[in-house]
PDB file of C-alpha atoms in Angstrom:
ATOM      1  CA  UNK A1228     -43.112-120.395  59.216  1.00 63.00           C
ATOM      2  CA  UNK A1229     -41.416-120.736  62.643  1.00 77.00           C
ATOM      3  CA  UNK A1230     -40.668-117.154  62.651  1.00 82.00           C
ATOM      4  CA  UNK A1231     -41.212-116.988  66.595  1.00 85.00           C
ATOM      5  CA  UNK A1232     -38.316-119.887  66.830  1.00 84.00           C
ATOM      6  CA  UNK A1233     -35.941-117.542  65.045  1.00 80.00           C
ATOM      7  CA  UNK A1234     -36.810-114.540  66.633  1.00 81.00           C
ATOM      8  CA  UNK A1235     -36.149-116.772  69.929  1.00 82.00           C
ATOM      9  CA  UNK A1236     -33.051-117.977  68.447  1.00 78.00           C
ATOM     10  CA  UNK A1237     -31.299-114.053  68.863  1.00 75.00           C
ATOM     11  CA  UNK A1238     -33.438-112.665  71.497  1.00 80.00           C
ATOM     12  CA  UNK A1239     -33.450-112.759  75.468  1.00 84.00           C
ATOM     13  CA  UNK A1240     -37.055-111.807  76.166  1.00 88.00           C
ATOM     14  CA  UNK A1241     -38.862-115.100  74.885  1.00 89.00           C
ATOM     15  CA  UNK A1242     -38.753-118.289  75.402  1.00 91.00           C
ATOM     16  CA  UNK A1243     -40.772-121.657  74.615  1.00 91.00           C
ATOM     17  CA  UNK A1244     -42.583-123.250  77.525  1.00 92.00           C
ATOM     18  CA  UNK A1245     -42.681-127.034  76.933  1.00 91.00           C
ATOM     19  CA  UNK A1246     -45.479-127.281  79.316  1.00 92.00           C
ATOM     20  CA  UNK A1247     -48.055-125.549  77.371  1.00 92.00           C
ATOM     21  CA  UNK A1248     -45.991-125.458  74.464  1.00 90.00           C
ATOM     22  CA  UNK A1249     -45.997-122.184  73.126  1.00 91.00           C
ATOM     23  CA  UNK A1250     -43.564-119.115  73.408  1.00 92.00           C
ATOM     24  CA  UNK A1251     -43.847-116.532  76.424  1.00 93.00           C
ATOM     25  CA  UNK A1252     -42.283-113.469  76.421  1.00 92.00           C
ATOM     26  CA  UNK A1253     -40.062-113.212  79.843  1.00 92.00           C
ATOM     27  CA  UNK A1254     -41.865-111.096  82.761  1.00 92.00           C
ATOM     28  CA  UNK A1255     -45.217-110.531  80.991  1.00 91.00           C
ATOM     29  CA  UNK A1256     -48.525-111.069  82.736  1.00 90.00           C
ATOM     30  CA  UNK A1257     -50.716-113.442  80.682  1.00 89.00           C
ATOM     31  CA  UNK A1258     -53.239-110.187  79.326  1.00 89.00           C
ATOM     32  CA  UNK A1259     -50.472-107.829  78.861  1.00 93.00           C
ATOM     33  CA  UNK A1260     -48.383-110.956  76.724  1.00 93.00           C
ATOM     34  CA  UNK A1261     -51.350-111.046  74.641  1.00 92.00           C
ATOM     35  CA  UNK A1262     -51.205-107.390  73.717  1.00 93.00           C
ATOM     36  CA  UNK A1263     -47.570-107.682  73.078  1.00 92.00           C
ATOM     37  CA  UNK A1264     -48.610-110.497  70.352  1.00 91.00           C
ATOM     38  CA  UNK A1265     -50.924-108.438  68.806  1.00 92.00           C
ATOM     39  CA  UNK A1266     -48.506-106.096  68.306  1.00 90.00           C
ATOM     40  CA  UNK A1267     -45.735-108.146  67.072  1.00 87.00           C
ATOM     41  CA  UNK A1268     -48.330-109.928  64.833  1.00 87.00           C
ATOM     42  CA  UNK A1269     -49.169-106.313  63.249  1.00 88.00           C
ATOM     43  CA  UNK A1270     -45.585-105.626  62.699  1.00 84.00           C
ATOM     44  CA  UNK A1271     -45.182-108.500  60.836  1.00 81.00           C
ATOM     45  CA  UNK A1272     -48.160-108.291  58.440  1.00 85.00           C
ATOM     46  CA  UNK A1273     -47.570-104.682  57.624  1.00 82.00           C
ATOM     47  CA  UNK A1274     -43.299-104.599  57.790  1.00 73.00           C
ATOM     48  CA  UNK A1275     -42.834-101.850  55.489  1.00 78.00           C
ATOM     49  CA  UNK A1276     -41.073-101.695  52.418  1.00 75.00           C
ATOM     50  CA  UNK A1277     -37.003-102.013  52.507  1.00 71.00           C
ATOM     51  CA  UNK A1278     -35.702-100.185  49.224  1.00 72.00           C
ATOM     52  CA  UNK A1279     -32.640-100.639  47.631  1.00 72.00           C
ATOM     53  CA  UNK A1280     -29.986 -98.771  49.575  1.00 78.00           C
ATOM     54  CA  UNK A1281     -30.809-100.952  52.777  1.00 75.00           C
ATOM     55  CA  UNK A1282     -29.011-103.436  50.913  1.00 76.00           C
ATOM     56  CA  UNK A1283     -25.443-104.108  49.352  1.00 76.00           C
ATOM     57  CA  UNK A1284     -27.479-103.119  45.911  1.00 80.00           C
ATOM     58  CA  UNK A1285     -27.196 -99.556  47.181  1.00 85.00           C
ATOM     59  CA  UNK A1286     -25.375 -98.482  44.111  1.00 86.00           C
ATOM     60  CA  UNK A1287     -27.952 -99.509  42.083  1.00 85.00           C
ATOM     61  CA  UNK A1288     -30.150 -96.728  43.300  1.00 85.00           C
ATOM     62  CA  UNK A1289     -28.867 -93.264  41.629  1.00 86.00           C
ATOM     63  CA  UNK A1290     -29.652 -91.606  45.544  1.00 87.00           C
ATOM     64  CA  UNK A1291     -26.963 -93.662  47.058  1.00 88.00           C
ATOM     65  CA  UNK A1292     -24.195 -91.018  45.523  1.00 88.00           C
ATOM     66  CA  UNK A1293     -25.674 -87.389  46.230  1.00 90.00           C
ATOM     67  CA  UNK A1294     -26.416 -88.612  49.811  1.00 90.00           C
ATOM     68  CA  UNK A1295     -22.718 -90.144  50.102  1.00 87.00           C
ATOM     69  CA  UNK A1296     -21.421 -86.678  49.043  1.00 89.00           C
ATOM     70  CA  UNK A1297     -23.915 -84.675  51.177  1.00 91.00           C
ATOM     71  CA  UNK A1298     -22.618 -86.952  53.931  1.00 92.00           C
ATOM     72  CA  UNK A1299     -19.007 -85.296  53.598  1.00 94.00           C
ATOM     73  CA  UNK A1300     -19.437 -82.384  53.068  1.00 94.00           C
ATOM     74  CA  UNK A1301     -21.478 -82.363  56.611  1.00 93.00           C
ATOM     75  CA  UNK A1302     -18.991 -83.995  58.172  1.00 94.00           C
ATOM     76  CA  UNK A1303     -16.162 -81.794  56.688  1.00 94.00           C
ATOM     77  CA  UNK A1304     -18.147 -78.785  58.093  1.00 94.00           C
ATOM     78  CA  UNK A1305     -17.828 -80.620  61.465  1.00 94.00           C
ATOM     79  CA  UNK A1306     -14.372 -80.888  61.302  1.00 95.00           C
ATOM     80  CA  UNK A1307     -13.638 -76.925  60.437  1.00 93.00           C
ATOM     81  CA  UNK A1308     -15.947 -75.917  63.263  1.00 92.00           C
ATOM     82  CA  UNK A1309     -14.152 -78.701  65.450  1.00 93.00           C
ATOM     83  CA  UNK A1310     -10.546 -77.150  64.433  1.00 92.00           C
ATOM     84  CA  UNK A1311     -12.009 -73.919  65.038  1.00 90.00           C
ATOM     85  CA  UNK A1312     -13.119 -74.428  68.113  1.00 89.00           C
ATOM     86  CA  UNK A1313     -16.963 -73.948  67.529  1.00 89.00           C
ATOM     87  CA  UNK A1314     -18.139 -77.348  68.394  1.00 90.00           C
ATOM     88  CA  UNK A1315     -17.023 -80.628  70.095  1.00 91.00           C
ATOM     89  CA  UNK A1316     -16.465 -83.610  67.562  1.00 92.00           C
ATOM     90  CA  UNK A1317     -15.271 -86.798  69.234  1.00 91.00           C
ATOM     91  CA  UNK A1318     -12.933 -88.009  66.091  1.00 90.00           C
ATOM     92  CA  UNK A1319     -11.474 -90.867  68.263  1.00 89.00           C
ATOM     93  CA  UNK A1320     -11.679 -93.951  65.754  1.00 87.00           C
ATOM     94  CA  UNK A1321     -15.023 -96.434  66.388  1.00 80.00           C
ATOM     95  CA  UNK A1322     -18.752 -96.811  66.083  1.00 73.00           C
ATOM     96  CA  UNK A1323     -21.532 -97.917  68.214  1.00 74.00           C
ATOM     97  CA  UNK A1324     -24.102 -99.984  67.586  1.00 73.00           C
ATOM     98  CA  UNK A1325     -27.567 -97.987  67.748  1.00 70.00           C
ATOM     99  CA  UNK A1326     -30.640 -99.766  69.616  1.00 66.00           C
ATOM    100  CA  UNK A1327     -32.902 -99.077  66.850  1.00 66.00           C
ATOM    101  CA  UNK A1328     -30.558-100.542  63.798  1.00 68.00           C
ATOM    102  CA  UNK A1329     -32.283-103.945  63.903  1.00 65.00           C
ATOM    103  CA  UNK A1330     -29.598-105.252  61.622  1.00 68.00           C
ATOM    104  CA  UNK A1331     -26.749-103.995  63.677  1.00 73.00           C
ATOM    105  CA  UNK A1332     -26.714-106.861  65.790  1.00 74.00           C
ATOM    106  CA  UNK A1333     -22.956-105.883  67.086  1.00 78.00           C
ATOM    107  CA  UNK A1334     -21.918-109.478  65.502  1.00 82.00           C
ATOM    108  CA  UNK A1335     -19.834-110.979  62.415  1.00 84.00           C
ATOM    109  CA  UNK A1336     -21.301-114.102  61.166  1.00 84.00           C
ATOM    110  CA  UNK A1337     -19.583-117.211  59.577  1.00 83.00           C
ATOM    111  CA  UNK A1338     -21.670-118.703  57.296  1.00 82.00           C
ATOM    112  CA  UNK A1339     -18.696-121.077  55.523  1.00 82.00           C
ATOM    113  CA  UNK A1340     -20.139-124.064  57.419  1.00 76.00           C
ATOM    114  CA  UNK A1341     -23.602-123.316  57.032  1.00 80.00           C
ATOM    115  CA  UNK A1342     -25.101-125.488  54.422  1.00 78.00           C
ATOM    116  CA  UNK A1343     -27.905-124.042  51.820  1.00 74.00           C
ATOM    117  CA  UNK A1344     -30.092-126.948  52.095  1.00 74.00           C
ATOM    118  CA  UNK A1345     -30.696-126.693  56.026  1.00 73.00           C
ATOM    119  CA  UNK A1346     -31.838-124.303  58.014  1.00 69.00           C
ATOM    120  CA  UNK A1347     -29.429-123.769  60.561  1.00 76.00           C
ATOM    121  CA  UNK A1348     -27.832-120.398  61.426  1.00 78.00           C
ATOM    122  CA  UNK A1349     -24.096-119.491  61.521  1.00 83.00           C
ATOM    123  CA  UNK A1350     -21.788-119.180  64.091  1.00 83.00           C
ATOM    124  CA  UNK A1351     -21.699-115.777  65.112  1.00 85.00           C
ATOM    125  CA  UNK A1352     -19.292-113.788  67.634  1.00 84.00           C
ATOM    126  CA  UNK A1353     -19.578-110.063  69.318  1.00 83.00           C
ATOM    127  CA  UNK A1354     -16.411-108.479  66.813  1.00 80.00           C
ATOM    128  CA  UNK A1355     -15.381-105.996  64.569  1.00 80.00           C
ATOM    129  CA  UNK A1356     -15.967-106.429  60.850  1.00 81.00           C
ATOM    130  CA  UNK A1357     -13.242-107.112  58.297  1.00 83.00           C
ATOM    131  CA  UNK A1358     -12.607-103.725  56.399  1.00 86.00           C
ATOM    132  CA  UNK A1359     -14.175-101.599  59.372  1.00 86.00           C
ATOM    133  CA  UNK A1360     -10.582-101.190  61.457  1.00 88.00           C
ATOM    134  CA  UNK A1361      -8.677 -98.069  61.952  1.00 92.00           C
ATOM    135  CA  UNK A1362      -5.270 -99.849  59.956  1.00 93.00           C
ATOM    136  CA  UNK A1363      -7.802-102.166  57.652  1.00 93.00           C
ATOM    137  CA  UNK A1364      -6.714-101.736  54.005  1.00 94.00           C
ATOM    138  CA  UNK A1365      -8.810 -99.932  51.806  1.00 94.00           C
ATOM    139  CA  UNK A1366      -9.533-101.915  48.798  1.00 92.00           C
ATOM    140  CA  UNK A1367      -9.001 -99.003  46.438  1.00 90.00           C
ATOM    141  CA  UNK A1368      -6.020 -96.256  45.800  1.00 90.00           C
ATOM    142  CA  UNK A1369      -3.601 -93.677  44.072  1.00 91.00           C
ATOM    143  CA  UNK A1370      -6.322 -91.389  44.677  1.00 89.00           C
ATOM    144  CA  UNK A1371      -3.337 -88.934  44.013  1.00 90.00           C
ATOM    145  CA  UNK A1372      -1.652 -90.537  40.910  1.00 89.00           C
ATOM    146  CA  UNK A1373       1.450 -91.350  43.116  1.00 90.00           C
ATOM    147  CA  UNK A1374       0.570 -95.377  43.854  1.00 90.00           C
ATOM    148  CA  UNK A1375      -0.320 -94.436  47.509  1.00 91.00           C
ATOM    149  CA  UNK A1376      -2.169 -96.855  49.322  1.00 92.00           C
ATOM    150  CA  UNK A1377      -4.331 -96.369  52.517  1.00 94.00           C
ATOM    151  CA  UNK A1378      -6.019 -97.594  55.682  1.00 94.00           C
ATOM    152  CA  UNK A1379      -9.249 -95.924  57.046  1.00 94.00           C
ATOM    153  CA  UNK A1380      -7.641 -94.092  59.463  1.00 93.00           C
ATOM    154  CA  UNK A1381      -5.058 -92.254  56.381  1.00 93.00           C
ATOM    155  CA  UNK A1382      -7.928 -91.899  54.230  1.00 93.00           C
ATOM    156  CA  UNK A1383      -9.604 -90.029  56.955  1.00 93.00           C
ATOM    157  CA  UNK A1384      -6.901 -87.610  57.372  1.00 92.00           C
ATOM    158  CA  UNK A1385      -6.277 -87.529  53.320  1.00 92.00           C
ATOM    159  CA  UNK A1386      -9.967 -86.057  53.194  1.00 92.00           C
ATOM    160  CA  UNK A1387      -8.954 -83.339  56.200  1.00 93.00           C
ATOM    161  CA  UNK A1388     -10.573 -79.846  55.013  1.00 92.00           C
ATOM    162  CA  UNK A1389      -7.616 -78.173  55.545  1.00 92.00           C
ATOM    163  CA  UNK A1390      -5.094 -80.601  53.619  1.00 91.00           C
ATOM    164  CA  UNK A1391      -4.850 -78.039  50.870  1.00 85.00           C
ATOM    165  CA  UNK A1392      -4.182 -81.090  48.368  1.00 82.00           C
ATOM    166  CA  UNK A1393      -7.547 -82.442  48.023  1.00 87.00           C
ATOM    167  CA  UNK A1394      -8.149 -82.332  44.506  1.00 86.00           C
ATOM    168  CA  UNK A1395     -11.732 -81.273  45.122  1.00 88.00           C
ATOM    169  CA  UNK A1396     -13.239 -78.341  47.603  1.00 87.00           C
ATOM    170  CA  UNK A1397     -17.296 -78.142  48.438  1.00 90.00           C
ATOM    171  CA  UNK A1398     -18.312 -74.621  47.291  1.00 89.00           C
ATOM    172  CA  UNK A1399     -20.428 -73.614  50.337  1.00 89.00           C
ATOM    173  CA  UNK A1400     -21.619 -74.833  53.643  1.00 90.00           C
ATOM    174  CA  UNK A1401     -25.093 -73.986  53.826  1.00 89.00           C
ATOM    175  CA  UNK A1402     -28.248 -76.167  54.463  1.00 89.00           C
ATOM    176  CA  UNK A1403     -31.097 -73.887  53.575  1.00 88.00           C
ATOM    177  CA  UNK A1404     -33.672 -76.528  53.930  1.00 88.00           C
ATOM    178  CA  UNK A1405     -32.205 -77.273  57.771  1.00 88.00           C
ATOM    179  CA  UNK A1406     -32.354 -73.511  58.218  1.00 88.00           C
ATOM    180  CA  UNK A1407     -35.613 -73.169  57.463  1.00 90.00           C
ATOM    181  CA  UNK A1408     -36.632 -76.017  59.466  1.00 91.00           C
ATOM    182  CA  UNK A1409     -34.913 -73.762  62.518  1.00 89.00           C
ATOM    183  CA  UNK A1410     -31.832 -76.283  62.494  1.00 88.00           C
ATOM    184  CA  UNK A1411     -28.929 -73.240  62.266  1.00 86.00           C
ATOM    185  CA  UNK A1412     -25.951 -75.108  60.979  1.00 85.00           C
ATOM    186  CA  UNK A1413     -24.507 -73.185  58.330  1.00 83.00           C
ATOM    187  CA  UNK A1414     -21.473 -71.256  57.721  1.00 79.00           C
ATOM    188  CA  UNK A1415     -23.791 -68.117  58.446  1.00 77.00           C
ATOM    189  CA  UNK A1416     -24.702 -69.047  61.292  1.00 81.00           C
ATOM    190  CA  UNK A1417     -21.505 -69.637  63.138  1.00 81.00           C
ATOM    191  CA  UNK A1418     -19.789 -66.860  62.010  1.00 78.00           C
ATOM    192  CA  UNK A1419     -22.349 -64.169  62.193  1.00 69.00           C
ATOM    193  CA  UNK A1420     -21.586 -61.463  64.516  1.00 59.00           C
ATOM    194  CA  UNK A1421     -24.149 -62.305  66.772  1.00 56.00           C
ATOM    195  CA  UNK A1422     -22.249 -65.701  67.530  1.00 56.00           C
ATOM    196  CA  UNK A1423     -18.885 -64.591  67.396  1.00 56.00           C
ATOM    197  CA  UNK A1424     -19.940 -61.916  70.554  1.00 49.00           C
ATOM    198  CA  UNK A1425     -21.620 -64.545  72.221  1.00 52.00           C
ATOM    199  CA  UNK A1426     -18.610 -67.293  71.750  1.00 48.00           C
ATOM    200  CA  UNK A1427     -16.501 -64.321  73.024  1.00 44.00           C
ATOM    201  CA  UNK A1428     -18.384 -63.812  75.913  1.00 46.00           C
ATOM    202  CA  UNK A1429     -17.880 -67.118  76.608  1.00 42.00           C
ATOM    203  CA  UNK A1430     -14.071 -67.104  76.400  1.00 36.00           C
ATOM    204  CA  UNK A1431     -14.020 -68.807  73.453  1.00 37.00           C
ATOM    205  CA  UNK A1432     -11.364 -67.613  70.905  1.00 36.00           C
ATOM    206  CA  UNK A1433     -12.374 -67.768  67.477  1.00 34.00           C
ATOM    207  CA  UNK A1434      -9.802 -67.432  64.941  1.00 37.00           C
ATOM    208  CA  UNK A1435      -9.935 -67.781  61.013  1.00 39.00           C
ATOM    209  CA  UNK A1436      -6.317 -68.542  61.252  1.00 39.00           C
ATOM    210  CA  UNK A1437      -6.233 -71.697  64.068  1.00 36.00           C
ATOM    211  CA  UNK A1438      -4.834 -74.980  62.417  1.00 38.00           C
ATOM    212  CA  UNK A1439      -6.462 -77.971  62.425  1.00 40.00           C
ATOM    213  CA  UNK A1440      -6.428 -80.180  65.759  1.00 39.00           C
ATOM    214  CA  UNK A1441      -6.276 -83.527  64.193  1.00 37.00           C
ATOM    215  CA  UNK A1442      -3.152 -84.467  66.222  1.00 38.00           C
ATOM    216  CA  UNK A1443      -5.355 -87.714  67.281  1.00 36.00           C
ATOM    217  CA  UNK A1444      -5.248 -89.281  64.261  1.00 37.00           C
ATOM    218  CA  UNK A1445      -2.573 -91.408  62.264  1.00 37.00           C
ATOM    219  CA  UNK A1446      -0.062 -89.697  59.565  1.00 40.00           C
ATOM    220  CA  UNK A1447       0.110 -91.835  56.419  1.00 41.00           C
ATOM    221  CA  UNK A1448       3.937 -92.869  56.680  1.00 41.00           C
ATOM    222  CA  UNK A1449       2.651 -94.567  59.864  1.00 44.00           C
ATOM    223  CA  UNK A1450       2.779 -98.088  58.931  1.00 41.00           C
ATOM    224  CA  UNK A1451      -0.205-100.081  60.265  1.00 42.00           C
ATOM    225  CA  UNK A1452      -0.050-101.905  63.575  1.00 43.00           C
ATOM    226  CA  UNK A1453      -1.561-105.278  61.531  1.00 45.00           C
ATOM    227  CA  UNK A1454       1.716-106.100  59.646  1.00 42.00           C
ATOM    228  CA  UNK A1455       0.533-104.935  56.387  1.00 45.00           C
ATOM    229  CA  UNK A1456       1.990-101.998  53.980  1.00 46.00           C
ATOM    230  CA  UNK A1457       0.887 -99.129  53.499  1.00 43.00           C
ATOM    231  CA  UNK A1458       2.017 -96.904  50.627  1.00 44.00           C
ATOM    232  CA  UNK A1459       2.513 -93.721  51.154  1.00 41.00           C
ATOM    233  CA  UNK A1460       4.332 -90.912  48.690  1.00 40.00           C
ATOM    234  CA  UNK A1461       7.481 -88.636  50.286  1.00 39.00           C
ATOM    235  CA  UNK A1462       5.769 -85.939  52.182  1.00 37.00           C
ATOM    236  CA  UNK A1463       2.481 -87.437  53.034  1.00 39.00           C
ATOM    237  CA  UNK A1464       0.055 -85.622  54.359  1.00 38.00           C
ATOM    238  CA  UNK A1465       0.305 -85.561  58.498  1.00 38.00           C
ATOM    239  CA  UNK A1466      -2.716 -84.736  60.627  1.00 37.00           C
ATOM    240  CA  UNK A1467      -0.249 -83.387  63.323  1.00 38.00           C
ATOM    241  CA  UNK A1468       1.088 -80.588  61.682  1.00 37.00           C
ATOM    242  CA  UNK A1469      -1.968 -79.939  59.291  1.00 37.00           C
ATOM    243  CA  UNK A1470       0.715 -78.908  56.770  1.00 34.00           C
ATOM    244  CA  UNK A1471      -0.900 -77.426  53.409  1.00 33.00           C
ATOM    245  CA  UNK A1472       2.987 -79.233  51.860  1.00 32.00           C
ATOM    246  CA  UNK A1473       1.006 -82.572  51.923  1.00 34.00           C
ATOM    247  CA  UNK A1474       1.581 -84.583  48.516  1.00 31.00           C
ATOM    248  CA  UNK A1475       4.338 -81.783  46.960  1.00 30.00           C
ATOM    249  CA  UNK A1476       3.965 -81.511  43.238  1.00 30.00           C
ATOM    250  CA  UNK A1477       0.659 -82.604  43.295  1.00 31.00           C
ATOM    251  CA  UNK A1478      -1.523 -80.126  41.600  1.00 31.00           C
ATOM    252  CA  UNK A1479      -4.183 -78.484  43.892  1.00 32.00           C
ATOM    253  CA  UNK A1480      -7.659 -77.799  42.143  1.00 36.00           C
ATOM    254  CA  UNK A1481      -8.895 -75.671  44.574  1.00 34.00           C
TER     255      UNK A1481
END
């Protein structure tokens, strides 16, 4: 199958001894290699199974859109508590490439000159991938019925909690399960009396009234750095100000 010549082909801890001819894995006495071998041979005869949202077929599976939503509305609740002054939430724009994401290899492959009838791999280089920049286009718009267009970075501050124009609004913020589990997380939690006293005791002010602190991130009528336009309509929302006036005479269905 030469699976240990592709796994040799992306890693740094084997290599193939022409002497003996057979693959060694760097540093390894010869008992403790064999162990490793045995274990590598078990992961391969018993990999698992990979179900349909590891793959671009994610839509496909009808959990792929609860779990999207669940996903926002946790990370809106990080944002208020971030604006608030309740937690620390790094919004600079980026991502990092976790250790145990085996696909997240940190790379963007080019497969154009790759042909299907050999098995040769494509060339691939340490960047970012197309779509996943700050001022990359989204492919999609007029999420407001005024023709606006947007980049990542204005669709994150569209979605803002506090942009008062959202034509949607989550209900609660409360994660019983987590609760129960011992995680405290919800809305509850945070502003119970208990925590407010001991935020306070802290000198930590805690305000239902303190604007949002997005002044790190781009307004919408700033046009992207990569030469391309972006659409915005007059009054666009702006992260700066946190101004409720975002999209005027757009309807709010709060």
């Amino acid at each position: 199958t030469k699976v240990l010549h592709w796994i040799d082909h992306v890693t740094e801890v084997m290599y193939f001894d022409e002497t003996d001819n057979r693959y060694h894995i760097k540093n390894l006495e010869e008992a403790h290699e064999e162990k490793q071998w045995h274990l590598i041979l078990q992961g391969y005869c018993d990999p698992g199974y990979v179900g349909e949202l590891y793959t671009s077929n994610a839509p496909m599976d009808p959990l792929f859109w609860p779990i999207h939503t669940s996903a926002e509305r946790m990370m809106n609740w990080k944002r208020i508590l971030s604006h608030k002054g309740l937690v620390d939430f790094n919004q600079t724009w980026g991502y990092a490439h976790p250790a145990d994401t085996p696909s997240d290899t940190g790379t963007v492959c080019n497969w154009e000159a790759v042909d299907a009838g050999v098995a040769t791999m494509p060339t691939c280089q340490v960047q970012e991938c197309e779509g996943h920049g700050e001022n990359d286009m989204l492919p999609s718009g007029n999420f407001l019925d005024q023709g606006e267009t947007y980049t990542n970075a204005q669709f994150y501050a569209l979605m803002d909690p506090y942009n008062e124009n959202i034509p949607y609004l989550y209900d609660t913020f409360t994660w019983d399960t987590c609760e129960s589990e011992g995680f405290e997380m919800s809305q509850d939690y945070f502003f119970s009396a208990d925590y407010n006293a001991s935020a306070t005791d802290d000198s930590t002010t805690i305000s239902n009234d303190v604007p949002p602190d997005t002044a790190a991130l781009p307004s919408p009528n700033d046009a992207p750095t990569d030469g391309t336009d972006a659409q915005t309509p007059d009054g666009a929302f702006s992260p700066e100000s946190g101004s409720s006036a975002a999209f005027p005479g757009t309807p709010s269905k709060h």
